mmCIF file of C-alpha atoms in Angstrom:
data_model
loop_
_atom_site.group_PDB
_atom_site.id
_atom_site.type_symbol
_atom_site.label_atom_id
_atom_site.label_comp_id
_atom_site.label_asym_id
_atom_site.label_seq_id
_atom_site.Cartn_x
_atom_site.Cartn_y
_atom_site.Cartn_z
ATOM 1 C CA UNK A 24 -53.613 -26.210 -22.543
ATOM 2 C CA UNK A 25 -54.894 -27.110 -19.414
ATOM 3 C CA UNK A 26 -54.102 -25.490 -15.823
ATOM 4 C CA UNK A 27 -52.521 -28.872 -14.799
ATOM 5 C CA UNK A 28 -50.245 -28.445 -17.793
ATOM 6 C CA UNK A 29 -49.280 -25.372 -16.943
ATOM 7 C CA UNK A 30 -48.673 -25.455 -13.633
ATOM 8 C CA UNK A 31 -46.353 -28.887 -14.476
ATOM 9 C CA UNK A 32 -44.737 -26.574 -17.312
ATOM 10 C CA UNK A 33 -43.557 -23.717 -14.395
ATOM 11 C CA UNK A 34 -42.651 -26.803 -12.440
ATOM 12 C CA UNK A 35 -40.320 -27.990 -15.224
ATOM 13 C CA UNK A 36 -38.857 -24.787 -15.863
ATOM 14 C CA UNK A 37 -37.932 -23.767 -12.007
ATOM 15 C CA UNK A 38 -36.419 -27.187 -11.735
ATOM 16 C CA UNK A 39 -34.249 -26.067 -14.767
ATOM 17 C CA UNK A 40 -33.658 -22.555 -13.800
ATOM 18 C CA UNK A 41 -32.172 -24.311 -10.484
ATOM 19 C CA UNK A 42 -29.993 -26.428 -11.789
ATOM 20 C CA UNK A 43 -28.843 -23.325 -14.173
ATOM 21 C CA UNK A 44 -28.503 -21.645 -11.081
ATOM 22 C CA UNK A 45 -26.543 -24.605 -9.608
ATOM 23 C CA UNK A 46 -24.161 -24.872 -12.669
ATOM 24 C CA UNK A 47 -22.894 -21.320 -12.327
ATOM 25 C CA UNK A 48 -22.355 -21.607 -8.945
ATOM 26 C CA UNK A 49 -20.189 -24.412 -9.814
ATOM 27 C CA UNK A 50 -18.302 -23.009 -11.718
ATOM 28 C CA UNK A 51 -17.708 -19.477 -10.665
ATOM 29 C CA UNK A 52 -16.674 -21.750 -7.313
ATOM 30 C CA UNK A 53 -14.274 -23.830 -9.890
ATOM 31 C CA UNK A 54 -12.768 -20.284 -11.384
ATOM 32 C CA UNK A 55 -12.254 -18.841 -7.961
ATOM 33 C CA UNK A 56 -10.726 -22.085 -7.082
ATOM 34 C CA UNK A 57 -8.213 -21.637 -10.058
ATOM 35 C CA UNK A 58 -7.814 -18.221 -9.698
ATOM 36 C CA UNK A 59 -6.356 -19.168 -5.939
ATOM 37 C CA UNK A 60 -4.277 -21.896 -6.602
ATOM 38 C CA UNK A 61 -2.757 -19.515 -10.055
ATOM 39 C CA UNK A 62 -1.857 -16.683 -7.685
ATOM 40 C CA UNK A 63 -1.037 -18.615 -4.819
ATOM 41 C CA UNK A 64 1.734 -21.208 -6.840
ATOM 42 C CA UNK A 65 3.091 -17.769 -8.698
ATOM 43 C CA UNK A 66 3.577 -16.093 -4.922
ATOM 44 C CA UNK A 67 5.050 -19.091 -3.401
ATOM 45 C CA UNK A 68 7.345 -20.105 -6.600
ATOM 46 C CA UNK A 69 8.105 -16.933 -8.737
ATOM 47 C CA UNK A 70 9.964 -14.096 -6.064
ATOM 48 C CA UNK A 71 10.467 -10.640 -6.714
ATOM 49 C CA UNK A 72 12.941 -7.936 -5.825
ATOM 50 C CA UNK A 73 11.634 -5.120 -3.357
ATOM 51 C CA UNK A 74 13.662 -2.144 -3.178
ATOM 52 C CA UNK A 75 13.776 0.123 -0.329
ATOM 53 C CA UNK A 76 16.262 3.281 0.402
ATOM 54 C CA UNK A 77 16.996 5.369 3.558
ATOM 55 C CA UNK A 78 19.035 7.833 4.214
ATOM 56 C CA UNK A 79 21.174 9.635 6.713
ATOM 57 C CA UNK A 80 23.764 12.133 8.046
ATOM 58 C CA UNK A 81 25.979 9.996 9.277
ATOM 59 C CA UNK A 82 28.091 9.514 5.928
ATOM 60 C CA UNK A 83 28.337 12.432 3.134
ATOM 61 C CA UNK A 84 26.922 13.539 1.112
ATOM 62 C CA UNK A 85 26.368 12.002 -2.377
ATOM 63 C CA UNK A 86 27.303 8.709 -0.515
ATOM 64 C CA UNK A 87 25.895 5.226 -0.748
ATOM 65 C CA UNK A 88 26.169 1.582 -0.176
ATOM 66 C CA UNK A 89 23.573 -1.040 -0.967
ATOM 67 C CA UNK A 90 22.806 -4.261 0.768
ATOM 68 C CA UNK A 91 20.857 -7.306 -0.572
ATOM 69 C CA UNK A 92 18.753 -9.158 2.087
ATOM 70 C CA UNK A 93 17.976 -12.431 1.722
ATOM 71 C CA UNK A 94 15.858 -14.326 4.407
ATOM 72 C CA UNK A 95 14.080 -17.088 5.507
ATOM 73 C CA UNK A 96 15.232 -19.117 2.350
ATOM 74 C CA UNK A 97 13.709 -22.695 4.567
ATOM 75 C CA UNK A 98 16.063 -24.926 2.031
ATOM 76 C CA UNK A 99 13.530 -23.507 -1.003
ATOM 77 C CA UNK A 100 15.740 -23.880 -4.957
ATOM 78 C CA UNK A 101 14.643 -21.578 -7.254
ATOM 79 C CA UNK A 102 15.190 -22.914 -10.701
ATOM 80 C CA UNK A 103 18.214 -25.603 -11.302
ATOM 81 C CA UNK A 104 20.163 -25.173 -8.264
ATOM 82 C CA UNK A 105 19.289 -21.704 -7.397
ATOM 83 C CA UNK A 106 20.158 -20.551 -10.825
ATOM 84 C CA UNK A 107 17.140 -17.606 -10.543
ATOM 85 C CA UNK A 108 18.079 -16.619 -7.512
ATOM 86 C CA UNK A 109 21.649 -16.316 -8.306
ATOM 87 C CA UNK A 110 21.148 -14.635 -11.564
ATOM 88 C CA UNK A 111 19.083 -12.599 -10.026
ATOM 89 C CA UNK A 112 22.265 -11.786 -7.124
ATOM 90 C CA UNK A 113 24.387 -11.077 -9.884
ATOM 91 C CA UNK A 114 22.641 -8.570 -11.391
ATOM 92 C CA UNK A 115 21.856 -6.614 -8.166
ATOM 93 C CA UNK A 116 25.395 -6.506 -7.612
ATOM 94 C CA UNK A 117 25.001 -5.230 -4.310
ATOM 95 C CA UNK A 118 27.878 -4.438 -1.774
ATOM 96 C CA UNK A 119 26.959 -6.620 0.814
ATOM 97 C CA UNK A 120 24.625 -9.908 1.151
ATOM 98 C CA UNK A 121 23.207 -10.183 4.274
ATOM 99 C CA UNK A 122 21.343 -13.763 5.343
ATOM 100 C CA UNK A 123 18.920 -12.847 8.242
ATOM 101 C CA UNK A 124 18.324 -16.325 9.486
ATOM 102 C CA UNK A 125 15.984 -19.816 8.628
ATOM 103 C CA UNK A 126 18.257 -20.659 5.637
ATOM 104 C CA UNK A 127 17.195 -23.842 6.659
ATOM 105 C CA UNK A 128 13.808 -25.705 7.740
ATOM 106 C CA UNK A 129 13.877 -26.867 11.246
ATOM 107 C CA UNK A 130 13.217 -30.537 9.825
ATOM 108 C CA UNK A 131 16.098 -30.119 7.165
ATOM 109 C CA UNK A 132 18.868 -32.879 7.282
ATOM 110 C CA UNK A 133 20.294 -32.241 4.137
ATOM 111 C CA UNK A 134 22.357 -28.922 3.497
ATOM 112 C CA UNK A 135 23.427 -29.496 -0.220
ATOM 113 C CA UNK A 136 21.322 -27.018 -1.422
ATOM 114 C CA UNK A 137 22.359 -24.277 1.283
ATOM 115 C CA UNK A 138 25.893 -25.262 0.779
ATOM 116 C CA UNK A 139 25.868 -24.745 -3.058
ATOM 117 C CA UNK A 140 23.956 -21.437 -2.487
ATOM 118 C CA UNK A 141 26.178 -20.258 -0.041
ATOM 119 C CA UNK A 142 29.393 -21.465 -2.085
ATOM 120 C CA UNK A 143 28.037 -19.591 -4.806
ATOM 121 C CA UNK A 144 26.937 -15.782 -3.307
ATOM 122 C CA UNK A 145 30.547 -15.852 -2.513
ATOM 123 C CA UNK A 146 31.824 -16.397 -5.440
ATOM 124 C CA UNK A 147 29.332 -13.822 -6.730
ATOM 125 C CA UNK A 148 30.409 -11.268 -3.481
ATOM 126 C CA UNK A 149 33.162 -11.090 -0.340
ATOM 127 C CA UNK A 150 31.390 -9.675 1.930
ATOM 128 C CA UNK A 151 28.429 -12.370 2.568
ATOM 129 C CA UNK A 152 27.391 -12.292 6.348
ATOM 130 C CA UNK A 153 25.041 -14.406 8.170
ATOM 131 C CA UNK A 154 22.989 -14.174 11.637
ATOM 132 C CA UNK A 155 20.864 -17.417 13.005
ATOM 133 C CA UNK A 156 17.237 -18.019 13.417
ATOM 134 C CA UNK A 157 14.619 -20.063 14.991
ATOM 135 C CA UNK A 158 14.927 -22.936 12.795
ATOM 136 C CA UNK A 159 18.448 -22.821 12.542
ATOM 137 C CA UNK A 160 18.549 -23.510 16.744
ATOM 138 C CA UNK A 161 15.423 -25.970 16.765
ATOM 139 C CA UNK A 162 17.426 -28.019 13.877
ATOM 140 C CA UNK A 163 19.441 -30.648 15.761
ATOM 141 C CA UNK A 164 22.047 -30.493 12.973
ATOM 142 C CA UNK A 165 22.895 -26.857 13.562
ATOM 143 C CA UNK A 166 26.196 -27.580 14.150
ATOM 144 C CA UNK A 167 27.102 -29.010 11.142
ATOM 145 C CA UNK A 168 25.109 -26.530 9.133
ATOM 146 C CA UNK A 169 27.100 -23.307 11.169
ATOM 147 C CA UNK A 170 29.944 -25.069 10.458
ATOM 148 C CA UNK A 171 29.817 -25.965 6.972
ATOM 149 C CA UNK A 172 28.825 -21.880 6.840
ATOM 150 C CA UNK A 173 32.281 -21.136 8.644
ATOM 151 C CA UNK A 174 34.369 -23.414 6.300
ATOM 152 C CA UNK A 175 32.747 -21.790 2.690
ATOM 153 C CA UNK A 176 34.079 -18.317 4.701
ATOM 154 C CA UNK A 177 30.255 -16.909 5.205
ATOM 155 C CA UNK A 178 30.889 -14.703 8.095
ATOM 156 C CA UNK A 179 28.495 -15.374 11.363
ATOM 157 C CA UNK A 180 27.885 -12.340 13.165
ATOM 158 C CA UNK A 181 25.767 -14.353 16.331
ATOM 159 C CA UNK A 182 26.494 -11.828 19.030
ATOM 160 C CA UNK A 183 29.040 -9.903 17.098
ATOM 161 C CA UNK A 184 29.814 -7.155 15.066
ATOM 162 C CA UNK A 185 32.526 -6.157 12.065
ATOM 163 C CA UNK A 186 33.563 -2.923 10.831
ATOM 164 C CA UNK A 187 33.186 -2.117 7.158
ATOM 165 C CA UNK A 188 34.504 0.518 4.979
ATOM 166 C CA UNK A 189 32.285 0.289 1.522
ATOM 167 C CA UNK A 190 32.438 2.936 -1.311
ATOM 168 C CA UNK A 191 34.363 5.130 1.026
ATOM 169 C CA UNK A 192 31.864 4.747 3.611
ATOM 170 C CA UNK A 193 32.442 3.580 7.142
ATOM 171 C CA UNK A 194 29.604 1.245 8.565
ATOM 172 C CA UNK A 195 28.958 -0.841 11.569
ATOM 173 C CA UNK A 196 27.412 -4.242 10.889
ATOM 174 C CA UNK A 197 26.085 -5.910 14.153
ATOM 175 C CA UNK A 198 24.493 -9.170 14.037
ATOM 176 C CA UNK A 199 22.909 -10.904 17.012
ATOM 177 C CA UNK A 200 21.719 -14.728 17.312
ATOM 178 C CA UNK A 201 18.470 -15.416 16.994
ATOM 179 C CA UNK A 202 15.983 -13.667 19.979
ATOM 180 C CA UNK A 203 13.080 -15.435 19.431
ATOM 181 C CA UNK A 204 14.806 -18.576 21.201
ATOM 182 C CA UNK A 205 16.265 -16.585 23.876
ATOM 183 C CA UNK A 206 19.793 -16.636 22.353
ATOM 184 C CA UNK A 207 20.929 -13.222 21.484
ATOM 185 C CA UNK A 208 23.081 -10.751 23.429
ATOM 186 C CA UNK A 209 23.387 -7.676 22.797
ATOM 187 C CA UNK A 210 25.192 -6.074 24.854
ATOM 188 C CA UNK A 211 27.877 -8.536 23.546
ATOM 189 C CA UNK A 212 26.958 -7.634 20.172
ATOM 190 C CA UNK A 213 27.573 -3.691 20.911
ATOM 191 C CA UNK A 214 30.703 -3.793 22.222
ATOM 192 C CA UNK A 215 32.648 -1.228 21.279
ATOM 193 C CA UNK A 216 30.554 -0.251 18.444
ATOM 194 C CA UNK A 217 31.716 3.277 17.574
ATOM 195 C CA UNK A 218 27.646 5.228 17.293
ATOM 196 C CA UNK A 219 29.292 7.683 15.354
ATOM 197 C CA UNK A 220 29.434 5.980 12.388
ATOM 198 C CA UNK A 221 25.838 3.981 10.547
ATOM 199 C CA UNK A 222 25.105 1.001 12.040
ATOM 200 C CA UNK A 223 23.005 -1.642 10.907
ATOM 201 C CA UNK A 224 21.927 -4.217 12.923
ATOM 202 C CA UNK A 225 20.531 -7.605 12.108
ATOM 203 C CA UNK A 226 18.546 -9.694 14.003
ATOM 204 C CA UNK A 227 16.125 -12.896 12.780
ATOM 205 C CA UNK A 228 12.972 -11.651 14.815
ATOM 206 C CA UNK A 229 12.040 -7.769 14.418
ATOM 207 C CA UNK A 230 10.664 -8.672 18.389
ATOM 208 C CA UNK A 231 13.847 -7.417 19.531
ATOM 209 C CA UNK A 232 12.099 -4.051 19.341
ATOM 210 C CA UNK A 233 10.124 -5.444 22.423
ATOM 211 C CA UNK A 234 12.933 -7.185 24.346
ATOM 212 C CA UNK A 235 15.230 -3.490 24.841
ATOM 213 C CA UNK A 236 14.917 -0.300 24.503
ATOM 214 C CA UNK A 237 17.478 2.763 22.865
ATOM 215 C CA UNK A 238 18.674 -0.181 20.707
ATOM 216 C CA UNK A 239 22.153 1.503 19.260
ATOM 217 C CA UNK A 240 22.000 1.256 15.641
ATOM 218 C CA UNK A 241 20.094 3.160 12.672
ATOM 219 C CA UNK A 242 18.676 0.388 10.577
ATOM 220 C CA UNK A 243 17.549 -3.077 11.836
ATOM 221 C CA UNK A 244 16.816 -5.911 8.868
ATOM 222 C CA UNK A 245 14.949 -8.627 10.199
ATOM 223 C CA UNK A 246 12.539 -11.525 8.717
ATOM 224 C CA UNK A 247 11.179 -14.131 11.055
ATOM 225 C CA UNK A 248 7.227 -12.873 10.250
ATOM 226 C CA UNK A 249 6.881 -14.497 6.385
ATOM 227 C CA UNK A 250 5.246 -10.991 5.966
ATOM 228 C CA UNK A 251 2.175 -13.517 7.535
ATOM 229 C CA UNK A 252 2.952 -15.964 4.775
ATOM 230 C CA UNK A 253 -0.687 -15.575 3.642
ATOM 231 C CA UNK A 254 -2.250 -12.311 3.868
ATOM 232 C CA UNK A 255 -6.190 -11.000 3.420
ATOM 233 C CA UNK A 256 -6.869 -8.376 1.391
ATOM 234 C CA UNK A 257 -7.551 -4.726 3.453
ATOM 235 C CA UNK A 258 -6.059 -6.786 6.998
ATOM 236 C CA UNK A 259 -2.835 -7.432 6.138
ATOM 237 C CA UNK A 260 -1.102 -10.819 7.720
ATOM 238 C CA UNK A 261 -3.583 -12.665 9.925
ATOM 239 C CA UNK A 262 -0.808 -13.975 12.302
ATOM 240 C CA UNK A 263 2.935 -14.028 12.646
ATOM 241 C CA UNK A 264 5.234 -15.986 14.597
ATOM 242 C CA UNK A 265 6.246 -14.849 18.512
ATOM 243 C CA UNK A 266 3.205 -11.795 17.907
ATOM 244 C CA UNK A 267 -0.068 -14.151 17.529
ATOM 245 C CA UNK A 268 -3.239 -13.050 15.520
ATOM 246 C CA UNK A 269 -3.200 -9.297 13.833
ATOM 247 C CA UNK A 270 0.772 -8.807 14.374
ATOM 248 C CA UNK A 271 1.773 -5.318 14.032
ATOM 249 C CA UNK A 272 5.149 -5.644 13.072
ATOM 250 C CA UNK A 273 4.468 -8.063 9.966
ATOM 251 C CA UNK A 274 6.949 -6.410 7.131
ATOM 252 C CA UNK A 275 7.706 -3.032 5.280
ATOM 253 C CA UNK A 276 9.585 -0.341 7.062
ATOM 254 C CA UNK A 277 8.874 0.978 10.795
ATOM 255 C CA UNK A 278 9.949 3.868 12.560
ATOM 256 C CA UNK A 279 11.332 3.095 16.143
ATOM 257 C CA UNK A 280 13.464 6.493 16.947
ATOM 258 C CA UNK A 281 14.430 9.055 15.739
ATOM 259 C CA UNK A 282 15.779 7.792 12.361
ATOM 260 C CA UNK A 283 16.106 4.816 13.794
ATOM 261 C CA UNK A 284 14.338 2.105 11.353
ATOM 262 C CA UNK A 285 13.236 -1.623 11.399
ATOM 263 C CA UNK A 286 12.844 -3.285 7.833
ATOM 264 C CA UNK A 287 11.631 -6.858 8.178
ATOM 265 C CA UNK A 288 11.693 -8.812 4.729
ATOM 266 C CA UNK A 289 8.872 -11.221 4.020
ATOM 267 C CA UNK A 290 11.578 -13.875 3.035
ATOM 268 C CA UNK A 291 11.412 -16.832 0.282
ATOM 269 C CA UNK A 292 10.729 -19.530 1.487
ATOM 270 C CA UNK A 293 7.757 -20.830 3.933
ATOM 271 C CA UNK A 294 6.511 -23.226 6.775
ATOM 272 C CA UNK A 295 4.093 -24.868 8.463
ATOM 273 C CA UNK A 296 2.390 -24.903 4.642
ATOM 274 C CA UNK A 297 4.351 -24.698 1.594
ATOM 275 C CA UNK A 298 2.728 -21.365 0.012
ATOM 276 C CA UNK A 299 1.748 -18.148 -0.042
ATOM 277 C CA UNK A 300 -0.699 -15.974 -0.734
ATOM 278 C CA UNK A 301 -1.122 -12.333 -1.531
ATOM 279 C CA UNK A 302 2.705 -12.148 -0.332
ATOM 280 C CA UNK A 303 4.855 -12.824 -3.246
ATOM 281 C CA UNK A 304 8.396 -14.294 -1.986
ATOM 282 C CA UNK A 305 11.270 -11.669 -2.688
ATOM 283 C CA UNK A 306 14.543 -10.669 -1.875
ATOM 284 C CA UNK A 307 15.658 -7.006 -0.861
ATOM 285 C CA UNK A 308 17.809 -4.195 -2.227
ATOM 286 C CA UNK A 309 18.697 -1.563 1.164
ATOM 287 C CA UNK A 310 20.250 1.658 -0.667
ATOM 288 C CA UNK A 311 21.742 4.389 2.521
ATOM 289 C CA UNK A 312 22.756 7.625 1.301
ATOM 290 C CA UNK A 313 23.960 10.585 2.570
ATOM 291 C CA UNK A 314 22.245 13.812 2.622
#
């Protein structure tokens, strides 16, 4: 064989090892691609239940109540008509439902779906309880939506507060309007509010924690941040609304006081873009017991 042969032989076969080369590049692109889009539809579409507990001195011993939060639903169904979700209400069986704002998408001109939902977490529980958000006050239907709310006989607690007496237990349950538009107040809110007894708070934005300080209450549930909506693995969320880039309230449980805590929910639904990532959409069980 001669040296032109050869040389045209490694010629051939570097062309082929390239293309080779090419090919599985392709396709571990096309995989991670798939991969994406697999976890990313299952996050967005498919929510969970996240269960957190606290607990306190401020009702005895061997005492509890449970809440379930739902926020930042942004008009999203979950099966036929919600039938998931509310299955998945049913079973919690929790002693209060508490909506923690952006039930609806600022852009959302049709409330059937929040109306049936509503309708039917009553039906499912009395003591349902709802506090506005952003969306809700950039929507220029709010009206209609707070008062379709008001007529299925979900309480609104913008600026106000209720006391409850659950499994024995008496509770505060403040709720202010939402303070990432400017609209709360919370002095409003407080009045009266006995501090003796647990309070919960709940309020849209967890930036109330920057607005005031010695905030009266024990446990704050919030939502507002989407948890970042999409999130990058060992950073966390990359942004979050009213905090910008690297927010450091994003979701979990923080310490503000002494036991004094904020829970922010990551929500259901979504906006701006319709998914997540690495930040499944759930709903949240609150157990408070005494110790």
């Amino acid at each position: 064989m001669s040296k032109q042969m050869i040389q045209q032989e490694g010629k051939t076969a570097k062309v082929k090892n390239r293309k080779k080369r090419k090919r599985l590049a392709l396709i571990i692109v096309a995989l991670c691609i798939l991969i994406f889009s697999i976890k990313a539809y299952m996050d967005t579409n498919i929510f969970k239940v996240n269960r957190v507990q606290f607990q306190t001195n401020k009702i005895p011993p061997g005492s509890d109540f449970t809440i379930l939060q739902i926020s930042d639903v942004h008009n999203k169904v979950f099966g036929d008509n919600n039938e998931k979700l509310l299955d998945t209400v049913e079973e919690i069986d929790a002693d209060i439902i508490v909506l923690t704002g952006d039930l609806v998408d600022r852009r959302t001109d049709n409330f059937d779906h929040v109306f049936s939902l509503v309708e039917r977490l009553k039906a499912l529980n009395q003591h349902v309880y709802f506090v506005s958000g952003n969306h809700e006050w950039d929507n220029p239907n709010r009206k209609s939506l707070l008062d379709g709310l008001e007529k299925r006989d979900i309480t609104i607690l913008n600026n106000q507060q209720t006391e409850l007496a659950i499994n024995n237990v008496k509770l505060n349950l403040v709720g202010i309007d939402d303070a990432s538009t400017n609209h709360e107040d919370l002095d409003r809110a407080f009045m009266n509010v006995d501090s003796e007894s647990y309070t919960v708070l709940l309020s849209h934005t967890p930036s109330i924690l920057d607005k005031y300080n010695d905030i009266p209450t024990d446990l704050i549930l919030s939502g507002h941040t989407h948890g970042g909506q999409v999130r990058v693995p060992l950073i966390g969320a990359l942004v979050a609304p009213d905090q910008g880039f690297f927010p450091k309230l994003e979701k979990g449980t923080y310490e503000f006081g002494t036991n004094q805590f904020l829970y922010i929910d990551s929500g259901v639904g979504t906006s701006v873009a319709p998914i997540r990532f690495l930040n499944q959409s759930q709903l949240s069980v609150i157990k408070v017991s005494g110790e």
